[in-house]
Amino acid sequence: MGADLRGKRETLGRGRPVRGAVLAACGSLLVAGCATMPDSGDVQAVKASNPGDSQVRVYAVAPRENADPDEIVDGFLEAMTSDDPGFATARKYLTKQAARSWKPEENIAVLTTAPGRDPAVRLADPESTGRTFPLSGRQIATVDASHAYQPKAPAEYAESIHVVQQLAADGKTKEWRIDKLPKGLVLGEADFLRNYRSVNKYYFASGENWVVADPVYIRQRQDPVTRMDPVAQTVKALLEGPTGWLNPAVDTRFPSGTQLREGVTTLATDDQSTLKVPLNKKADHVGAAACKGMAAQLLFTLRDLTSVRVEQVEIQGSGGNRLCLLGKGQAIDEYSPVRNPGGGENPYFVDEHGKLMMLSVDGQRPDKPTEVTGPFGKGTLPLRSVGVDREESYAAGVVQDGRELRVGSLSTDEELPAPVVTSTAAQPDNRLSAPSWDGRGDLWVADRNPLKPRLWMVPGGRGERIEVATPWLRDGARIESLRVSADGVRIALLVTQDKRTTLQIGRVERTFDDGVQSVAVTDLENAAPRLESVTSVSWAGPSRLVVVGTEAGGVQQVRYVQTDGSTSASSVLPGLNGVEAVAAPHGEQAPVVADSGNDGIVRLVPGANWQPVVKEGGSPVYPG
């Protein structure tokens, strides 16, 4: 058997032999028969699963007797990709000490492909019997102990595995085992997406009554370490608190130390689609308002899980008593950052005459563009770019020369007031960016003046402008464009520096001192490090963006990107040439709209391809 197995090795990824793991898929569901190992027939190598294919399972195989060092390393790397409870089989490849100290839940290194195992490097000490195996690959992300995904520009992965000989169970012979290894798990992107999925946790914007999405990754199925199902994992992650990056800008209604009641590993809805969540003593004495907020956090968080339909949440105390009950509709009405969409999710654009127009996207064919009410619809002051507030009451327009930002009504023909922001840059392209509104009704715009680039916020769209603190805006950097999230806590920025434009996500922090507001954008994170250049961005929901950009040496793409920088093969939208700007709705029913240059304004209805809408026009935007 051992000789046959060694003779039948095939390579996977960067030269690592495939052995041990068996991939199985039985229709749409895995049944008990799939979980058994064959006891006869040839051992066959199986290629890695497609990204995100949750119907494929990997079963770890324990090391065979007298396995050589290469087999020990290869078997362990395969065993890390399995759902084995407690990673018990993977630990059999480790020495007793290493098995006790290895904590796979603390860190995940995500590589472009499965890690390659290079030939062993003998130690300099000729008396040593140990072997060091360098691991090769290109790392693209890390997932930390709080389940937060942290992308990075692809870089060489530089870790190794060391094996030694230890006494076998019989106390006489020796077996090769791993005594030193990388922290946590090392997975190729395909295996990572097969085993993990993204969900949004929700917390309250600091001092406010609306929620903010905080994306994390949980196991697709039962977690090997906690033995929790996906629903329980998601609730546990929510109770643990926000990720480090978002934490300074949000609050939670759960009392410190709140956890699921001891022993709870499974959560399921009843026949009324009610999810009962039993908590420990820390939650026993919460007030009605706080409990309602806790239930809202749970409802928003669980709606991303397609495996469970939750219409209402019942929070239970440590004794099983009901603390409160909240329905999904009430949670959305009271706590969603997008509460009054006004005219619905209809996009706006600037026509060839500089007038603000609205598109109706209901039905299969778009209606004729409608001239909006108010001064911007008349075209008396031709526009270069525009932003519409979330309630569709006001629009903010940058005039054609880019010098002034003005705010006007969308319901009356009142005269335009004085500019709220003015740029003194010499060239139009160095003046004001397209504006953006957050859910608070505040207006944002960047001045791209190379002599003094700045970011401005106008409270309520008509108040006294505030210069936003941007300590990172130096050394020739400037903001090309921006989009603020509906919750007002995060801002997507296209920042140009050293002739490269990248997508950065910043955290918005507001402070008040004697009634005077100060605003800062801090802790920028590159949300699309694999894109060489980004030309347009739009929010497409609580934690998702639509991005137009190109990879190194590649062609232009329109794709979805999570705010944490994670993505998948299915996130690429149909090809479209020459995209200059893109706009996405907050929900999923309305189409994505783009300015395709020579082809004018086009739209992408879910499940269809790009369709032309208006031959002449630009600066497409949804409210926000």
XYZ file of C-alpha atoms in Angstrom, residues 135-497:
363
model
C 6.603 26.631 2.192
C 6.123 28.616 -1.013
C 3.271 30.624 -2.429
C 1.868 34.124 -2.819
C 0.012 35.430 0.221
C -2.962 37.696 -0.484
C -4.624 38.010 2.931
C -4.691 37.170 6.620
C -7.726 36.376 8.765
C -7.122 37.134 12.438
C -8.628 35.700 15.631
C -11.547 38.151 15.429
C -12.432 36.692 11.983
C -11.427 39.929 10.232
C -10.123 39.587 6.675
C -7.051 41.732 6.006
C -5.981 41.861 2.330
C -2.493 42.594 1.136
C -0.716 43.018 -2.157
C 0.426 39.545 -3.315
C 3.779 38.782 -1.720
C 5.970 35.742 -1.281
C 4.921 33.581 1.646
C 7.981 32.896 3.794
C 7.323 30.251 6.450
C 8.504 26.703 7.003
C 7.653 23.410 8.678
C 10.215 21.496 10.734
C 9.988 17.751 11.354
C 11.815 15.563 13.844
C 11.735 11.953 14.892
C 9.938 10.967 18.091
C 9.148 7.662 19.746
C 6.109 5.880 18.344
C 3.292 4.506 20.488
C 5.165 1.200 20.972
C 7.974 3.083 22.715
C 10.592 1.423 20.506
C 10.420 2.689 16.934
C 10.535 6.296 15.826
C 8.128 8.271 13.653
C 8.572 11.577 11.846
C 6.405 14.340 13.258
C 6.166 18.141 12.945
C 7.486 20.105 15.909
C 7.557 23.633 14.436
C 4.945 25.084 12.095
C 3.358 28.388 11.044
C 0.783 29.954 13.348
C -2.794 28.954 12.539
C -3.910 27.662 9.140
C -2.296 28.047 5.710
C -4.880 27.749 2.915
C -5.073 28.374 -0.795
C -7.807 30.818 -1.807
C -10.007 28.055 -3.268
C -9.893 26.037 -0.037
C -10.456 29.175 2.027
C -13.613 30.103 0.085
C -14.834 26.501 0.243
C -14.503 26.428 4.022
C -15.369 30.021 4.966
C -17.998 32.587 4.042
C -18.400 36.296 4.630
C -21.146 37.641 6.911
C -21.851 41.122 8.200
C -22.021 41.740 11.919
C -23.886 44.907 12.858
C -23.144 47.491 15.518
C -24.501 50.966 16.184
C -22.743 54.074 14.919
C -21.308 55.769 18.015
C -23.955 57.876 19.706
C -26.512 57.114 16.977
C -29.474 54.811 16.490
C -28.590 53.185 13.191
C -26.417 50.170 12.432
C -23.086 49.744 10.658
C -21.914 46.583 8.877
C -18.734 44.868 10.055
C -17.776 41.993 7.680
C -16.088 38.858 9.056
C -15.537 35.268 7.917
C -17.074 32.195 9.558
C -16.988 28.483 8.666
C -19.414 27.347 5.967
C -20.374 24.335 8.057
C -19.698 23.272 11.642
C -16.653 24.977 13.085
C -13.995 22.334 13.867
C -12.869 24.128 17.034
C -16.115 25.335 18.658
C -18.385 22.649 17.063
C -20.886 25.444 16.385
C -23.171 25.573 13.360
C -23.002 28.703 11.131
C -25.852 30.481 12.960
C -24.271 29.982 16.378
C -20.863 30.982 14.989
C -22.325 34.200 13.622
C -24.026 35.079 16.908
C -20.835 34.281 18.822
C -18.818 36.555 16.514
C -21.332 39.373 17.063
C -21.151 39.005 20.851
C -17.356 39.133 20.763
C -17.598 42.738 19.604
C -16.546 44.722 16.530
C -13.314 44.144 14.675
C -10.373 46.293 15.697
C -10.582 48.627 12.698
C -14.263 49.522 13.199
C -14.291 49.487 17.000
C -13.476 53.207 17.595
C -16.538 54.313 15.595
C -19.288 51.968 16.803
C -21.066 50.756 19.935
C -22.832 47.542 20.902
C -26.002 47.207 22.953
C -24.818 43.906 24.467
C -23.378 44.237 27.999
C -19.680 43.458 28.302
C -19.075 39.738 28.751
C -22.340 38.643 27.130
C -22.038 35.188 25.572
C -24.280 32.406 24.409
C -25.465 30.243 27.270
C -22.876 27.582 28.063
C -23.186 24.488 25.905
C -25.159 26.122 23.080
C -23.647 25.107 19.746
C -26.741 25.065 17.528
C -29.377 27.721 16.875
C -32.432 27.107 14.710
C -35.703 28.895 14.012
C -39.110 27.500 14.941
C -42.135 27.138 12.624
C -42.793 30.876 13.024
C -39.276 31.735 11.787
C -38.433 32.939 15.275
C -34.869 32.476 16.471
C -34.506 32.100 20.235
C -31.067 33.218 21.421
C -30.190 32.082 24.989
C -27.602 34.294 26.670
C -25.615 34.103 29.898
C -26.200 36.053 33.114
C -24.548 39.205 31.765
C -27.724 39.971 29.811
C -30.239 39.146 32.556
C -30.836 42.695 33.710
C -30.765 44.719 30.481
C -33.458 47.337 30.016
C -36.141 47.162 27.368
C -34.491 49.685 25.035
C -31.074 48.001 25.231
C -32.629 44.563 24.672
C -34.461 45.861 21.619
C -31.163 47.167 20.249
C -29.513 43.793 20.927
C -32.284 42.035 19.003
C -31.882 44.487 16.120
C -28.156 43.728 15.923
C -28.986 40.027 15.747
C -31.655 40.462 13.055
C -29.439 42.544 10.787
C -26.523 40.158 11.311
C -28.464 36.971 10.568
C -30.142 38.169 7.395
C -26.954 37.422 5.415
C -27.230 33.705 6.234
C -29.153 32.091 3.390
C -29.340 28.824 5.340
C -31.805 30.287 7.847
C -34.801 32.594 7.526
C -35.202 34.743 10.621
C -38.329 36.905 10.826
C -38.021 37.738 14.509
C -35.582 37.254 17.362
C -36.401 36.336 20.933
C -33.616 37.048 23.395
C -33.616 34.777 26.426
C -31.921 35.233 29.776
C -29.787 32.651 31.547
C -32.904 31.012 32.994
C -34.635 30.642 29.654
C -37.008 33.556 30.291
C -37.868 35.938 27.450
C -36.134 39.300 27.713
C -37.567 40.807 24.513
C -38.924 39.986 21.056
C -38.317 42.012 17.875
C -39.463 41.538 14.275
C -37.344 42.114 11.184
C -39.623 44.812 9.764
C -39.515 46.853 12.946
C -35.721 46.548 13.100
C -35.360 47.849 9.544
C -37.805 50.722 10.129
C -36.109 51.886 13.311
C -32.421 51.069 12.884
C -31.510 50.974 9.172
C -29.254 53.821 7.988
C -31.342 54.038 4.797
C -34.832 54.760 6.098
C -36.512 57.201 3.728
C -35.400 56.488 0.161
C -37.911 59.017 -1.140
C -38.504 58.375 -4.825
C -36.967 54.932 -4.607
C -33.744 53.671 -6.119
C -33.745 55.744 -9.278
C -30.385 56.936 -10.601
C -29.533 60.447 -11.727
C -27.078 61.710 -14.334
C -25.865 64.909 -15.991
C -26.922 65.246 -19.626
C -24.891 66.730 -22.462
C -26.160 70.222 -21.603
C -25.096 70.018 -17.962
C -28.648 69.509 -16.671
C -29.508 67.093 -13.882
C -31.768 64.271 -15.106
C -33.414 61.268 -13.443
C -33.852 57.773 -14.867
C -36.761 55.529 -13.953
C -35.517 51.962 -13.902
C -38.786 50.197 -13.071
C -39.838 47.513 -15.518
C -37.868 45.851 -18.281
C -37.222 49.032 -20.302
C -36.004 52.321 -18.848
C -38.345 55.256 -19.267
C -37.335 58.440 -20.996
C -35.052 60.513 -18.728
C -36.949 63.023 -16.628
C -35.827 66.593 -16.034
C -35.728 67.114 -12.264
C -37.491 69.915 -10.463
C -35.353 72.739 -9.156
C -32.508 74.904 -10.414
C -30.264 72.035 -11.532
C -32.987 70.689 -13.836
C -33.187 73.958 -15.739
C -29.538 73.957 -16.722
C -28.994 77.621 -15.934
C -25.764 76.601 -14.219
C -24.299 73.666 -16.215
C -22.897 70.910 -14.039
C -19.755 68.792 -14.194
C -20.771 66.240 -11.528
C -23.562 65.779 -9.019
C -24.624 64.099 -5.783
C -28.184 63.581 -4.514
C -28.987 63.346 -0.821
C -30.432 60.111 0.600
C -33.950 61.511 0.918
C -33.805 63.005 -2.586
C -34.677 66.462 -1.324
C -31.473 68.236 -2.368
C -28.744 67.873 -4.942
C -25.165 69.101 -4.776
C -23.571 70.045 -8.063
C -20.029 70.908 -9.089
C -20.217 73.465 -11.900
C -18.606 72.681 -15.237
C -15.317 74.434 -14.552
C -14.985 72.437 -11.306
C -14.518 75.567 -9.216
C -17.740 75.714 -7.150
C -19.939 73.307 -5.218
C -23.544 74.447 -4.954
C -26.569 72.922 -3.242
C -30.095 73.244 -4.619
C -33.586 71.908 -3.973
C -35.123 69.016 -5.919
C -38.653 70.085 -5.040
C -38.770 73.858 -5.604
C -37.347 76.340 -8.098
C -35.600 78.420 -5.474
C -32.533 80.407 -6.383
C -29.195 78.732 -5.798
C -27.419 80.043 -2.690
C -23.738 80.932 -2.614
C -21.210 78.119 -3.134
C -20.587 75.979 -0.056
C -17.047 75.076 -1.201
C -14.775 76.788 -3.746
C -11.477 75.634 -5.247
C -8.695 77.963 -6.359
C -6.753 75.409 -8.419
C -5.626 76.606 -11.849
C -6.814 73.591 -13.890
C -10.418 72.228 -13.878
C -9.234 68.629 -13.327
C -7.389 69.790 -10.216
C -10.456 71.350 -8.649
C -13.445 69.762 -6.902
C -14.298 66.067 -7.040
C -17.830 64.749 -7.440
C -19.728 65.265 -4.140
C -21.270 62.595 -1.886
C -23.916 62.646 0.865
C -23.932 60.417 3.944
C -27.040 59.172 5.751
C -26.809 61.991 8.288
C -27.434 64.532 5.521
C -23.851 65.806 5.551
C -22.159 66.655 2.251
C -18.583 65.675 1.335
C -16.248 66.844 -1.426
C -12.499 66.809 -2.095
C -10.460 69.744 -3.368
C -7.766 68.249 -5.620
C -5.658 71.403 -5.710
C -2.056 70.081 -5.912
C -0.855 73.065 -3.885
C -3.172 72.230 -0.991
C -5.328 69.090 -1.383
C -8.108 68.952 1.183
C -11.259 67.104 2.172
C -14.363 69.089 3.169
C -17.557 68.186 4.998
C -20.602 70.477 4.941
C -22.991 69.697 7.847
C -26.536 69.291 6.548
C -25.335 70.322 3.100
C -25.793 74.002 3.959
C -23.866 74.589 7.165
C -20.430 76.044 7.699
C -17.919 73.814 5.930
C -15.492 71.795 8.067
C -12.024 70.837 6.904
C -11.644 67.127 7.597
C -8.396 66.043 9.244
C -6.452 63.873 6.777
C -2.925 63.352 8.145
C -2.251 60.796 5.386
C -2.907 63.362 2.621
C 0.710 64.410 2.073
C 3.780 63.690 -0.052
C 1.958 64.425 -3.290
C -1.162 62.363 -2.507
C -4.592 63.632 -3.470
C -8.188 62.390 -3.421
C -9.536 61.810 -6.929
C -13.068 60.859 -5.872
C -15.011 59.724 -2.831
C -18.187 57.997 -1.710
C -19.456 58.027 1.880
C -21.402 55.066 3.273
C -25.055 55.497 4.227
C -24.151 55.097 7.906
C -21.609 57.917 7.734
C -18.938 55.845 9.484
C -16.902 54.742 6.452
C -15.689 56.525 3.346
C -14.411 55.012 0.089
C -11.623 57.097 -1.417
C -9.702 56.895 -4.667
C -6.288 58.224 -3.682
C -3.565 58.981 -6.207
C 0.044 58.857 -5.118
